[in-house]
Amino acid sequence: MYLYYTRRTTMLSEKLKKALNEQINKEFYSSYLYLSMASHFDANALPGFASWMKMQAREEWEHGMKFYEYLYEAGSEVQLEAIAKPPVKFGTPKQIFEETYKHEQGVTASINALFELAKAEKDPKTEVMLHWFINEQVEEEKNDRDILDMLDKVGDSHFGLLQLDQQVMARRAAD
Ligand code: FEO
């Protein structure tokens, strides 16, 4: 026979609980979006870019789990919602990384809004937890800009694109 105990859930404001739960969903959606992009690259024989996107998808899953663990550590609870279907059709590698960069800029705005909410709710522990994500977003956006710069240099060269694909795979493996 199991005995259930109700955990005390008092440390986070209702607004923060809701926003942090929504952020879990956004991170898991990011993971799904990048996995869909990986599938597109695999289907188009660009295994380096596919590998990069699969690793990015794993990182996004980990980001979602960081919020998940934080909610419980802070005495709240996780309420998972449905993850939206990601697009399945994509354009050129450059268009995909432009989309990725734009997506990450949206995530940065979302993290910044969470930080502002934590300040407004007078919740320093959540502010401190969000420092990690604020720094992470600087890196995420830089990674996308770096690849976009390289794709600009490659231009329309198929050979250049294949070389960059190998370079991206090697670089990501070293991360
Ligand atoms: Fe979890 Fe790419 O932001």
Tab-separated table of N, CA and C and ligand atoms in Angstrom:
chain	number	residue	atom	x	y	z
A	1	MET	N	0.838	-1.188	0.000
A	1	MET	CA	0.000	0.000	0.000
A	1	MET	C	0.886	1.257	0.000
A	2	TYR	N	0.527	2.210	-0.853
A	2	TYR	CA	1.317	3.442	-0.938
A	2	TYR	C	0.704	4.525	-0.071
A	3	LEU	N	1.559	5.289	0.500
A	3	LEU	CA	1.095	6.457	1.255
A	3	LEU	C	1.520	7.698	0.485
A	4	TYR	N	0.616	8.592	0.236
A	4	TYR	CA	0.949	9.822	-0.486
A	4	TYR	C	0.985	10.988	0.478
A	5	TYR	N	1.982	11.807	0.285
A	5	TYR	CA	2.084	13.027	1.093
A	5	TYR	C	2.034	14.218	0.144
A	6	THR	N	1.356	15.230	0.519
A	6	THR	CA	1.330	16.432	-0.301
A	6	THR	C	2.525	17.297	0.060
A	7	ARG	N	3.314	17.633	-0.967
A	7	ARG	CA	4.487	18.462	-0.691
A	7	ARG	C	4.057	19.909	-0.463
A	8	ARG	N	4.825	20.598	0.356
A	8	ARG	CA	4.534	22.014	0.569
A	8	ARG	C	4.993	22.788	-0.658
A	9	THR	N	4.165	23.636	-1.186
A	9	THR	CA	4.512	24.379	-2.403
A	9	THR	C	4.287	25.867	-2.164
A	10	THR	N	5.274	26.488	-1.552
A	10	THR	CA	5.038	27.881	-1.136
A	10	THR	C	6.085	28.888	-1.609
A	11	MET	N	7.188	28.435	-2.214
A	11	MET	CA	8.308	29.367	-2.392
A	11	MET	C	8.250	30.262	-3.621
A	12	LEU	N	7.517	29.878	-4.635
A	12	LEU	CA	7.469	30.697	-5.852
A	12	LEU	C	6.102	31.345	-5.993
A	13	SER	N	6.086	32.560	-6.554
A	13	SER	CA	4.787	33.215	-6.784
A	13	SER	C	4.046	32.475	-7.906
A	14	GLU	N	2.746	32.655	-7.953
A	14	GLU	CA	1.936	32.001	-8.994
A	14	GLU	C	2.398	32.436	-10.386
A	15	LYS	N	2.700	33.725	-10.526
A	15	LYS	CA	3.139	34.238	-11.842
A	15	LYS	C	4.445	33.572	-12.280
A	16	LEU	N	5.359	33.430	-11.330
A	16	LEU	CA	6.643	32.801	-11.688
A	16	LEU	C	6.481	31.317	-11.991
A	17	LYS	N	5.651	30.649	-11.207
A	17	LYS	CA	5.409	29.216	-11.475
A	17	LYS	C	4.903	29.025	-12.902
A	18	LYS	N	3.933	29.864	-13.278
A	18	LYS	CA	3.333	29.740	-14.614
A	18	LYS	C	4.396	30.019	-15.688
A	19	ALA	N	5.150	31.109	-15.490
A	19	ALA	CA	6.138	31.492	-16.511
A	19	ALA	C	7.252	30.453	-16.617
A	20	LEU	N	7.672	29.877	-15.489
A	20	LEU	CA	8.743	28.868	-15.536
A	20	LEU	C	8.247	27.586	-16.198
A	21	ASN	N	7.002	27.225	-15.919
A	21	ASN	CA	6.424	26.055	-16.603
A	21	ASN	C	6.330	26.301	-18.107
A	22	GLU	N	5.962	27.526	-18.494
A	22	GLU	CA	5.891	27.848	-19.928
A	22	GLU	C	7.279	27.770	-20.566
A	23	GLN	N	8.302	28.161	-19.803
A	23	GLN	CA	9.663	28.112	-20.351
A	23	GLN	C	10.097	26.669	-20.596
A	24	ILE	N	9.663	25.755	-19.743
A	24	ILE	CA	9.971	24.331	-19.984
A	24	ILE	C	9.435	23.943	-21.361
A	25	ASN	N	8.211	24.355	-21.631
A	25	ASN	CA	7.597	24.007	-22.911
A	25	ASN	C	8.385	24.623	-24.075
A	26	LYS	N	8.828	25.863	-23.897
A	26	LYS	CA	9.589	26.527	-24.974
A	26	LYS	C	10.917	25.807	-25.233
A	27	GLU	N	11.557	25.358	-24.169
A	27	GLU	CA	12.835	24.651	-24.344
A	27	GLU	C	12.613	23.300	-25.034
A	28	PHE	N	11.563	22.606	-24.639
A	28	PHE	CA	11.293	21.308	-25.276
A	28	PHE	C	10.862	21.508	-26.734
A	29	TYR	N	10.146	22.603	-26.993
A	29	TYR	CA	9.801	22.887	-28.394
A	29	TYR	C	11.078	23.161	-29.196
A	30	SER	N	12.009	23.916	-28.601
A	30	SER	CA	13.286	24.198	-29.289
A	30	SER	C	13.976	22.882	-29.634
A	31	SER	N	13.960	21.944	-28.683
A	31	SER	CA	14.584	20.645	-28.913
A	31	SER	C	13.934	19.945	-30.113
A	32	TYR	N	12.617	20.001	-30.146
A	32	TYR	CA	11.865	19.343	-31.219
A	32	TYR	C	12.133	20.016	-32.571
A	33	LEU	N	12.196	21.366	-32.533
A	33	LEU	CA	12.463	22.127	-33.762
A	33	LEU	C	13.835	21.760	-34.325
A	34	TYR	N	14.855	21.695	-33.457
A	34	TYR	CA	16.194	21.396	-33.939
A	34	TYR	C	16.317	19.943	-34.392
A	35	LEU	N	15.554	19.065	-33.766
A	35	LEU	CA	15.561	17.676	-34.228
A	35	LEU	C	14.931	17.583	-35.614
A	36	SER	N	13.912	18.381	-35.859
A	36	SER	CA	13.286	18.386	-37.185
A	36	SER	C	14.267	18.933	-38.222
A	37	MET	N	15.037	19.947	-37.830
A	37	MET	CA	16.056	20.481	-38.747
A	37	MET	C	17.146	19.433	-38.986
A	38	ALA	N	17.506	18.681	-37.940
A	38	ALA	CA	18.499	17.606	-38.093
A	38	ALA	C	18.008	16.594	-39.112
A	39	SER	N	16.746	16.257	-39.014
A	39	SER	CA	16.172	15.282	-39.940
A	39	SER	C	16.248	15.798	-41.377
A	40	HIS	N	16.005	17.086	-41.556
A	40	HIS	CA	16.104	17.688	-42.894
A	40	HIS	C	17.541	17.581	-43.417
A	41	PHE	N	18.516	17.883	-42.556
A	41	PHE	CA	19.916	17.802	-43.002
A	41	PHE	C	20.311	16.358	-43.303
A	42	ASP	N	19.852	15.417	-42.469
A	42	ASP	CA	20.147	14.003	-42.755
A	42	ASP	C	19.563	13.610	-44.109
A	43	ALA	N	18.349	14.048	-44.373
A	43	ALA	CA	17.687	13.692	-45.642
A	43	ALA	C	18.391	14.327	-46.833
A	44	ASN	N	19.150	15.396	-46.584
A	44	ASN	CA	19.840	16.087	-47.672
A	44	ASN	C	21.348	15.826	-47.677
A	45	ALA	N	21.735	14.723	-47.038
A	45	ALA	CA	23.141	14.272	-47.051
A	45	ALA	C	24.112	15.328	-46.547
A	46	LEU	N	23.736	15.993	-45.465
A	46	LEU	CA	24.657	16.926	-44.800
A	46	LEU	C	24.786	16.476	-43.333
A	47	PRO	N	25.561	15.383	-43.099
A	47	PRO	CA	25.599	14.781	-41.762
A	47	PRO	C	26.220	15.669	-40.696
A	48	GLY	N	27.111	16.585	-41.096
A	48	GLY	CA	27.726	17.474	-40.115
A	48	GLY	C	26.707	18.435	-39.519
A	49	PHE	N	25.926	19.052	-40.397
A	49	PHE	CA	24.883	19.955	-39.903
A	49	PHE	C	23.824	19.171	-39.121
A	50	ALA	N	23.531	17.950	-39.580
A	50	ALA	CA	22.555	17.110	-38.852
A	50	ALA	C	23.060	16.822	-37.447
A	51	SER	N	24.340	16.496	-37.344
A	51	SER	CA	24.928	16.200	-36.037
A	51	SER	C	24.883	17.438	-35.139
A	52	TRP	N	25.197	18.588	-35.717
A	52	TRP	CA	25.164	19.853	-34.956
A	52	TRP	C	23.760	20.063	-34.391
A	53	MET	N	22.755	19.855	-35.232
A	53	MET	CA	21.369	20.082	-34.789
A	53	MET	C	20.936	19.045	-33.740
A	54	LYS	N	21.407	17.803	-33.876
A	54	LYS	CA	21.043	16.786	-32.868
A	54	LYS	C	21.648	17.143	-31.513
A	55	MET	N	22.883	17.629	-31.537
A	55	MET	CA	23.492	18.032	-30.260
A	55	MET	C	22.764	19.234	-29.687
A	56	GLN	N	22.355	20.140	-30.563
A	56	GLN	CA	21.605	21.311	-30.089
A	56	GLN	C	20.264	20.864	-29.478
A	57	ALA	N	19.640	19.875	-30.134
A	57	ALA	CA	18.352	19.356	-29.612
A	57	ALA	C	18.544	18.781	-28.210
A	58	ARG	N	19.668	18.054	-28.008
A	58	ARG	CA	19.937	17.496	-26.668
A	58	ARG	C	20.149	18.604	-25.647
A	59	GLU	N	20.855	19.645	-26.060
A	59	GLU	CA	21.094	20.763	-25.129
A	59	GLU	C	19.779	21.414	-24.722
A	60	GLU	N	18.878	21.562	-25.687
A	60	GLU	CA	17.591	22.202	-25.366
A	60	GLU	C	16.788	21.335	-24.394
A	61	TRP	N	16.874	20.031	-24.585
A	61	TRP	CA	16.205	19.126	-23.636
A	61	TRP	C	16.772	19.349	-22.227
A	62	GLU	N	18.107	19.472	-22.178
A	62	GLU	CA	18.745	19.710	-20.866
A	62	GLU	C	18.317	21.053	-20.277
A	63	HIS	N	18.158	22.062	-21.139
A	63	HIS	CA	17.680	23.362	-20.627
A	63	HIS	C	16.288	23.200	-19.998
A	64	GLY	N	15.427	22.473	-20.712
A	64	GLY	CA	14.076	22.238	-20.166
A	64	GLY	C	14.154	21.535	-18.819
A	65	MET	N	15.071	20.558	-18.720
A	65	MET	CA	15.206	19.807	-17.465
A	65	MET	C	15.785	20.663	-16.345
A	66	LYS	N	16.607	21.643	-16.678
A	66	LYS	CA	17.123	22.555	-15.638
A	66	LYS	C	15.950	23.321	-15.012
A	67	PHE	N	15.028	23.775	-15.846
A	67	PHE	CA	13.858	24.468	-15.297
A	67	PHE	C	12.983	23.495	-14.496
A	68	TYR	N	12.847	22.287	-15.026
A	68	TYR	CA	12.065	21.250	-14.324
A	68	TYR	C	12.620	21.049	-12.912
A	69	GLU	N	13.941	20.804	-12.824
A	69	GLU	CA	14.557	20.543	-11.509
A	69	GLU	C	14.449	21.774	-10.611
A	70	TYR	N	14.592	22.950	-11.203
A	70	TYR	CA	14.525	24.163	-10.382
A	70	TYR	C	13.140	24.306	-9.748
A	71	LEU	N	12.117	24.044	-10.515
A	71	LEU	CA	10.754	24.184	-9.963
A	71	LEU	C	10.584	23.320	-8.719
A	72	TYR	N	11.078	22.078	-8.761
A	72	TYR	CA	10.951	21.210	-7.576
A	72	TYR	C	11.860	21.659	-6.448
A	73	GLU	N	13.099	22.085	-6.835
A	73	GLU	CA	14.010	22.572	-5.780
A	73	GLU	C	13.420	23.765	-5.058
A	74	ALA	N	12.694	24.597	-5.799
A	74	ALA	CA	12.117	25.809	-5.208
A	74	ALA	C	10.751	25.531	-4.581
A	75	GLY	N	10.393	24.274	-4.473
A	75	GLY	CA	9.174	23.911	-3.760
A	75	GLY	C	7.901	24.049	-4.574
A	76	SER	N	8.049	24.033	-5.902
A	76	SER	CA	6.851	24.139	-6.751
A	76	SER	C	6.643	22.822	-7.501
A	77	GLU	N	5.822	22.848	-8.523
A	77	GLU	CA	5.618	21.615	-9.274
A	77	GLU	C	5.574	21.891	-10.772
A	78	VAL	N	5.865	20.838	-11.524
A	78	VAL	CA	5.910	20.933	-12.985
A	78	VAL	C	4.568	20.504	-13.564
A	79	GLN	N	4.079	21.308	-14.496
A	79	GLN	CA	2.862	20.922	-15.224
A	79	GLN	C	3.163	20.982	-16.710
A	80	LEU	N	3.327	19.813	-17.299
A	80	LEU	CA	3.714	19.756	-18.712
A	80	LEU	C	2.520	19.992	-19.626
A	81	GLU	N	2.776	20.743	-20.698
A	81	GLU	CA	1.748	20.984	-21.713
A	81	GLU	C	2.174	20.301	-23.013
A	82	ALA	N	1.267	20.273	-23.982
A	82	ALA	CA	1.592	19.668	-25.284
A	82	ALA	C	2.704	20.472	-25.968
A	83	ILE	N	3.572	19.751	-26.660
A	83	ILE	CA	4.625	20.412	-27.445
A	83	ILE	C	4.108	20.587	-28.872
A	84	ALA	N	4.212	21.813	-29.383
A	84	ALA	CA	3.695	22.087	-30.736
A	84	ALA	C	4.480	21.311	-31.790
A	85	LYS	N	3.796	21.001	-32.896
A	85	LYS	CA	4.470	20.310	-34.010
A	85	LYS	C	5.439	21.287	-34.677
A	86	PRO	N	6.697	20.889	-34.868
A	86	PRO	CA	7.634	21.802	-35.540
A	86	PRO	C	7.442	21.747	-37.050
A	87	PRO	N	7.970	22.731	-37.785
A	87	PRO	CA	7.920	22.632	-39.253
A	87	PRO	C	8.696	21.398	-39.716
A	88	VAL	N	8.319	20.885	-40.874
A	88	VAL	CA	9.054	19.732	-41.428
A	88	VAL	C	9.722	20.080	-42.759
A	89	LYS	N	9.357	21.216	-43.303
A	89	LYS	CA	9.983	21.643	-44.567
A	89	LYS	C	10.857	22.866	-44.285
A	90	PHE	N	12.073	22.818	-44.821
A	90	PHE	CA	13.010	23.910	-44.579
A	90	PHE	C	13.683	24.303	-45.890
A	91	GLY	N	14.325	25.458	-45.861
A	91	GLY	CA	14.998	25.961	-47.070
A	91	GLY	C	16.459	25.567	-47.110
A	92	THR	N	17.276	26.494	-47.549
A	92	THR	CA	18.721	26.262	-47.672
A	92	THR	C	19.361	26.257	-46.284
A	93	PRO	N	20.613	25.741	-46.175
A	93	PRO	CA	21.302	25.815	-44.873
A	93	PRO	C	21.329	27.235	-44.322
A	94	LYS	N	21.557	28.207	-45.205
A	94	LYS	CA	21.603	29.593	-44.702
A	94	LYS	C	20.232	30.005	-44.140
A	95	GLN	N	19.177	29.647	-44.859
A	95	GLN	CA	17.837	29.997	-44.347
A	95	GLN	C	17.566	29.301	-43.015
A	96	ILE	N	18.023	28.065	-42.895
A	96	ILE	CA	17.803	27.321	-41.646
A	96	ILE	C	18.541	27.987	-40.479
A	97	PHE	N	19.775	28.403	-40.718
A	97	PHE	CA	20.512	29.035	-39.609
A	97	PHE	C	20.007	30.447	-39.330
A	98	GLU	N	19.446	31.098	-40.347
A	98	GLU	CA	18.802	32.394	-40.068
A	98	GLU	C	17.576	32.167	-39.179
A	99	GLU	N	16.843	31.089	-39.481
A	99	GLU	CA	15.660	30.756	-38.669
A	99	GLU	C	16.080	30.396	-37.240
A	100	THR	N	17.177	29.632	-37.156
A	100	THR	CA	17.695	29.232	-35.835
A	100	THR	C	18.116	30.452	-35.021
A	101	TYR	N	18.811	31.378	-35.697
A	101	TYR	CA	19.264	32.592	-35.009
A	101	TYR	C	18.062	33.405	-34.505
A	102	LYS	N	17.070	33.533	-35.369
A	102	LYS	CA	15.859	34.286	-34.982
A	102	LYS	C	15.159	33.587	-33.808
A	103	HIS	N	15.108	32.268	-33.877
A	103	HIS	CA	14.470	31.502	-32.797
A	103	HIS	C	15.208	31.757	-31.478
A	104	GLU	N	16.542	31.714	-31.530
A	104	GLU	CA	17.319	31.928	-30.299
A	104	GLU	C	17.156	33.343	-29.771
A	105	GLN	N	17.014	34.315	-30.671
A	105	GLN	CA	16.768	35.690	-30.206
A	105	GLN	C	15.432	35.752	-29.456
A	106	GLY	N	14.460	34.981	-29.934
A	106	GLY	CA	13.167	34.913	-29.235
A	106	GLY	C	13.314	34.260	-27.860
A	107	VAL	N	14.146	33.215	-27.787
A	107	VAL	CA	14.379	32.552	-26.489
A	107	VAL	C	15.072	33.529	-25.536
A	108	THR	N	16.039	34.283	-26.061
A	108	THR	CA	16.725	35.280	-25.224
A	108	THR	C	15.711	36.274	-24.657
A	109	ALA	N	14.800	36.737	-25.499
A	109	ALA	CA	13.778	37.690	-25.034
A	109	ALA	C	12.925	37.052	-23.946
A	110	SER	N	12.630	35.782	-24.102
A	110	SER	CA	11.814	35.066	-23.125
A	110	SER	C	12.545	34.927	-21.781
A	111	ILE	N	13.848	34.619	-21.847
A	111	ILE	CA	14.656	34.502	-20.617
A	111	ILE	C	14.768	35.880	-19.945
A	112	ASN	N	14.979	36.910	-20.766
A	112	ASN	CA	15.078	38.256	-20.194
A	112	ASN	C	13.764	38.662	-19.522
A	113	ALA	N	12.647	38.287	-20.134
A	113	ALA	CA	11.343	38.608	-19.535
A	113	ALA	C	11.162	37.854	-18.215
A	114	LEU	N	11.651	36.615	-18.165
A	114	LEU	CA	11.596	35.850	-16.905
A	114	LEU	C	12.415	36.549	-15.823
A	115	PHE	N	13.579	37.057	-16.228
A	115	PHE	CA	14.455	37.749	-15.279
A	115	PHE	C	13.757	39.001	-14.734
A	116	GLU	N	13.114	39.741	-15.629
A	116	GLU	CA	12.389	40.945	-15.197
A	116	GLU	C	11.243	40.570	-14.259
A	117	LEU	N	10.582	39.458	-14.560
A	117	LEU	CA	9.478	39.006	-13.705
A	117	LEU	C	9.995	38.613	-12.319
A	118	ALA	N	11.137	37.912	-12.301
A	118	ALA	CA	11.718	37.509	-11.004
A	118	ALA	C	12.054	38.744	-10.170
A	119	LYS	N	12.559	39.787	-10.858
A	119	LYS	CA	12.877	41.022	-10.127
A	119	LYS	C	11.583	41.663	-9.593
A	120	ALA	N	10.568	41.725	-10.459
A	120	ALA	CA	9.296	42.345	-10.056
A	120	ALA	C	8.645	41.573	-8.912
A	121	GLU	N	8.841	40.244	-8.910
A	121	GLU	CA	8.244	39.400	-7.861
A	121	GLU	C	9.143	39.317	-6.622
A	122	LYS	N	10.242	40.069	-6.667
A	122	LYS	CA	11.202	40.090	-5.538
A	122	LYS	C	11.658	38.674	-5.165
A	123	ASP	N	12.168	37.983	-6.195
A	123	ASP	CA	12.571	36.584	-6.022
A	123	ASP	C	14.049	36.430	-6.423
A	124	PRO	N	14.975	36.780	-5.523
A	124	PRO	CA	16.398	36.745	-5.891
A	124	PRO	C	16.904	35.363	-6.268
A	125	LYS	N	16.367	34.294	-5.670
A	125	LYS	CA	16.888	32.953	-5.991
A	125	LYS	C	16.598	32.619	-7.457
A	126	THR	N	15.431	33.048	-7.961
A	126	THR	CA	15.128	32.789	-9.371
A	126	THR	C	15.995	33.676	-10.262
A	127	GLU	N	16.244	34.904	-9.830
A	127	GLU	CA	17.162	35.772	-10.593
A	127	GLU	C	18.518	35.092	-10.736
A	128	VAL	N	19.050	34.580	-9.637
A	128	VAL	CA	20.380	33.945	-9.661
A	128	VAL	C	20.357	32.717	-10.568
A	129	MET	N	19.308	31.906	-10.471
A	129	MET	CA	19.203	30.720	-11.332
A	129	MET	C	19.226	31.140	-12.811
A	130	LEU	N	18.599	32.267	-13.122
A	130	LEU	CA	18.495	32.700	-14.524
A	130	LEU	C	19.815	33.252	-15.070
A	131	HIS	N	20.768	33.591	-14.204
A	131	HIS	CA	22.062	34.083	-14.706
A	131	HIS	C	22.682	33.073	-15.667
A	132	TRP	N	22.577	31.789	-15.307
A	132	TRP	CA	23.155	30.748	-16.173
A	132	TRP	C	22.545	30.824	-17.579
A	133	PHE	N	21.232	30.976	-17.632
A	133	PHE	CA	20.547	31.006	-18.934
A	133	PHE	C	20.878	32.280	-19.716
A	134	ILE	N	21.056	33.390	-19.004
A	134	ILE	CA	21.399	34.648	-19.683
A	134	ILE	C	22.758	34.492	-20.370
A	135	ASN	N	23.714	33.910	-19.663
A	135	ASN	CA	25.035	33.668	-20.271
A	135	ASN	C	24.949	32.657	-21.404
A	136	GLU	N	24.168	31.624	-21.219
A	136	GLU	CA	24.014	30.578	-22.234
A	136	GLU	C	23.468	31.170	-23.534
A	137	GLN	N	22.540	32.111	-23.414
A	137	GLN	CA	21.956	32.695	-24.626
A	137	GLN	C	22.981	33.511	-25.411
A	138	VAL	N	23.937	34.139	-24.712
A	138	VAL	CA	24.994	34.872	-25.426
A	138	VAL	C	25.751	33.881	-26.312
A	139	GLU	N	26.071	32.705	-25.746
A	139	GLU	CA	26.813	31.689	-26.495
A	139	GLU	C	25.963	31.113	-27.634
A	140	GLU	N	24.701	30.839	-27.346
A	140	GLU	CA	23.839	30.236	-28.371
A	140	GLU	C	23.725	31.154	-29.591
A	141	GLU	N	23.515	32.438	-29.331
A	141	GLU	CA	23.378	33.380	-30.454
A	141	GLU	C	24.699	33.507	-31.212
A	142	LYS	N	25.814	33.512	-30.477
A	142	LYS	CA	27.121	33.626	-31.146
A	142	LYS	C	27.370	32.428	-32.059
A	143	ASN	N	27.047	31.220	-31.567
A	143	ASN	CA	27.246	30.019	-32.387
A	143	ASN	C	26.498	30.129	-33.711
A	144	ASP	N	25.274	30.632	-33.654
A	144	ASP	CA	24.488	30.763	-34.895
A	144	ASP	C	25.094	31.816	-35.819
A	145	ARG	N	25.515	32.930	-35.237
A	145	ARG	CA	26.131	33.989	-36.069
A	145	ARG	C	27.409	33.475	-36.714
A	146	ASP	N	28.203	32.692	-35.978
A	146	ASP	CA	29.456	32.153	-36.534
A	146	ASP	C	29.162	31.287	-37.761
A	147	ILE	N	28.163	30.437	-37.648
A	147	ILE	CA	27.850	29.559	-38.789
A	147	ILE	C	27.301	30.377	-39.954
A	148	LEU	N	26.489	31.368	-39.659
A	148	LEU	CA	25.964	32.228	-40.739
A	148	LEU	C	27.109	32.955	-41.450
A	149	ASP	N	28.102	33.411	-40.682
A	149	ASP	CA	29.264	34.072	-41.312
A	149	ASP	C	29.984	33.103	-42.251
A	150	MET	N	30.138	31.859	-41.788
A	150	MET	CA	30.840	30.867	-42.621
A	150	MET	C	30.009	30.543	-43.871
A	151	LEU	N	28.700	30.449	-43.701
A	151	LEU	CA	27.840	30.161	-44.861
A	151	LEU	C	27.900	31.314	-45.868
A	152	ASP	N	28.042	32.537	-45.389
A	152	ASP	CA	28.189	33.681	-46.296
A	152	ASP	C	29.463	33.531	-47.126
A	153	LYS	N	30.523	33.070	-46.474
A	153	LYS	CA	31.798	32.909	-47.198
A	153	LYS	C	31.699	31.797	-48.230
A	154	VAL	N	30.978	30.734	-47.898
A	154	VAL	CA	30.822	29.592	-48.816
A	154	VAL	C	30.017	29.995	-50.051
A	155	GLY	N	29.054	30.862	-49.871
A	155	GLY	CA	28.228	31.316	-51.004
A	155	GLY	C	27.513	30.168	-51.685
A	156	ASP	N	27.638	30.085	-53.013
A	156	ASP	CA	26.930	29.039	-53.771
A	156	ASP	C	27.804	27.815	-54.044
A	157	SER	N	28.952	27.724	-53.427
A	157	SER	CA	29.876	26.614	-53.716
A	157	SER	C	29.428	25.315	-53.024
A	158	HIS	N	29.126	24.286	-53.820
A	158	HIS	CA	28.756	22.985	-53.239
A	158	HIS	C	29.939	22.369	-52.504
A	159	PHE	N	31.120	22.511	-53.111
A	159	PHE	CA	32.318	21.964	-52.472
A	159	PHE	C	32.541	22.655	-51.117
A	160	GLY	N	32.397	23.970	-51.117
A	160	GLY	CA	32.567	24.723	-49.868
A	160	GLY	C	31.566	24.284	-48.812
A	161	LEU	N	30.337	24.014	-49.244
A	161	LEU	CA	29.289	23.595	-48.288
A	161	LEU	C	29.633	22.234	-47.684
A	162	LEU	N	30.133	21.316	-48.533
A	162	LEU	CA	30.512	19.985	-48.020
A	162	LEU	C	31.691	20.089	-47.043
A	163	GLN	N	32.618	20.974	-47.352
A	163	GLN	CA	33.755	21.177	-46.433
A	163	GLN	C	33.274	21.759	-45.104
A	164	LEU	N	32.371	22.718	-45.202
A	164	LEU	CA	31.844	23.342	-43.978
A	164	LEU	C	31.060	22.322	-43.154
A	165	ASP	N	30.346	21.433	-43.849
A	165	ASP	CA	29.588	20.380	-43.155
A	165	ASP	C	30.532	19.534	-42.287
A	166	GLN	N	31.689	19.175	-42.858
A	166	GLN	CA	32.674	18.385	-42.101
A	166	GLN	C	33.263	19.193	-40.949
A	167	GLN	N	33.497	20.462	-41.217
A	167	GLN	CA	34.071	21.350	-40.196
A	167	GLN	C	33.113	21.524	-39.013
A	168	VAL	N	31.850	21.684	-39.327
A	168	VAL	CA	30.826	21.861	-38.279
A	168	VAL	C	30.729	20.601	-37.428
A	169	MET	N	30.805	19.423	-38.083
A	169	MET	CA	30.735	18.151	-37.350
A	169	MET	C	31.932	18.035	-36.398
A	170	ALA	N	33.134	18.334	-36.889
A	170	ALA	CA	34.344	18.204	-36.058
A	170	ALA	C	34.309	19.195	-34.906
A	171	ARG	N	33.882	20.404	-35.205
A	171	ARG	CA	33.878	21.439	-34.172
A	171	ARG	C	32.878	21.095	-33.077
A	172	ARG	N	31.723	20.613	-33.485
A	172	ARG	CA	30.695	20.308	-32.490
A	172	ARG	C	31.108	19.130	-31.607
A	173	ALA	N	31.810	18.156	-32.254
A	173	ALA	CA	32.247	16.996	-31.484
A	173	ALA	C	33.234	17.395	-30.397
A	174	ALA	N	33.976	18.504	-30.647
A	174	ALA	CA	34.983	18.954	-29.687
A	174	ALA	C	34.362	19.804	-28.559
A	175	ASP	N	33.114	20.236	-28.723
A	175	ASP	CA	32.473	21.108	-27.717
A	175	ASP	C	32.323	20.403	-26.376
B	1	FEO	FE1	17.555	26.824	-24.576
B	1	FEO	FE2	18.732	27.581	-27.294
B	1	FEO	O1	17.945	28.113	-25.727
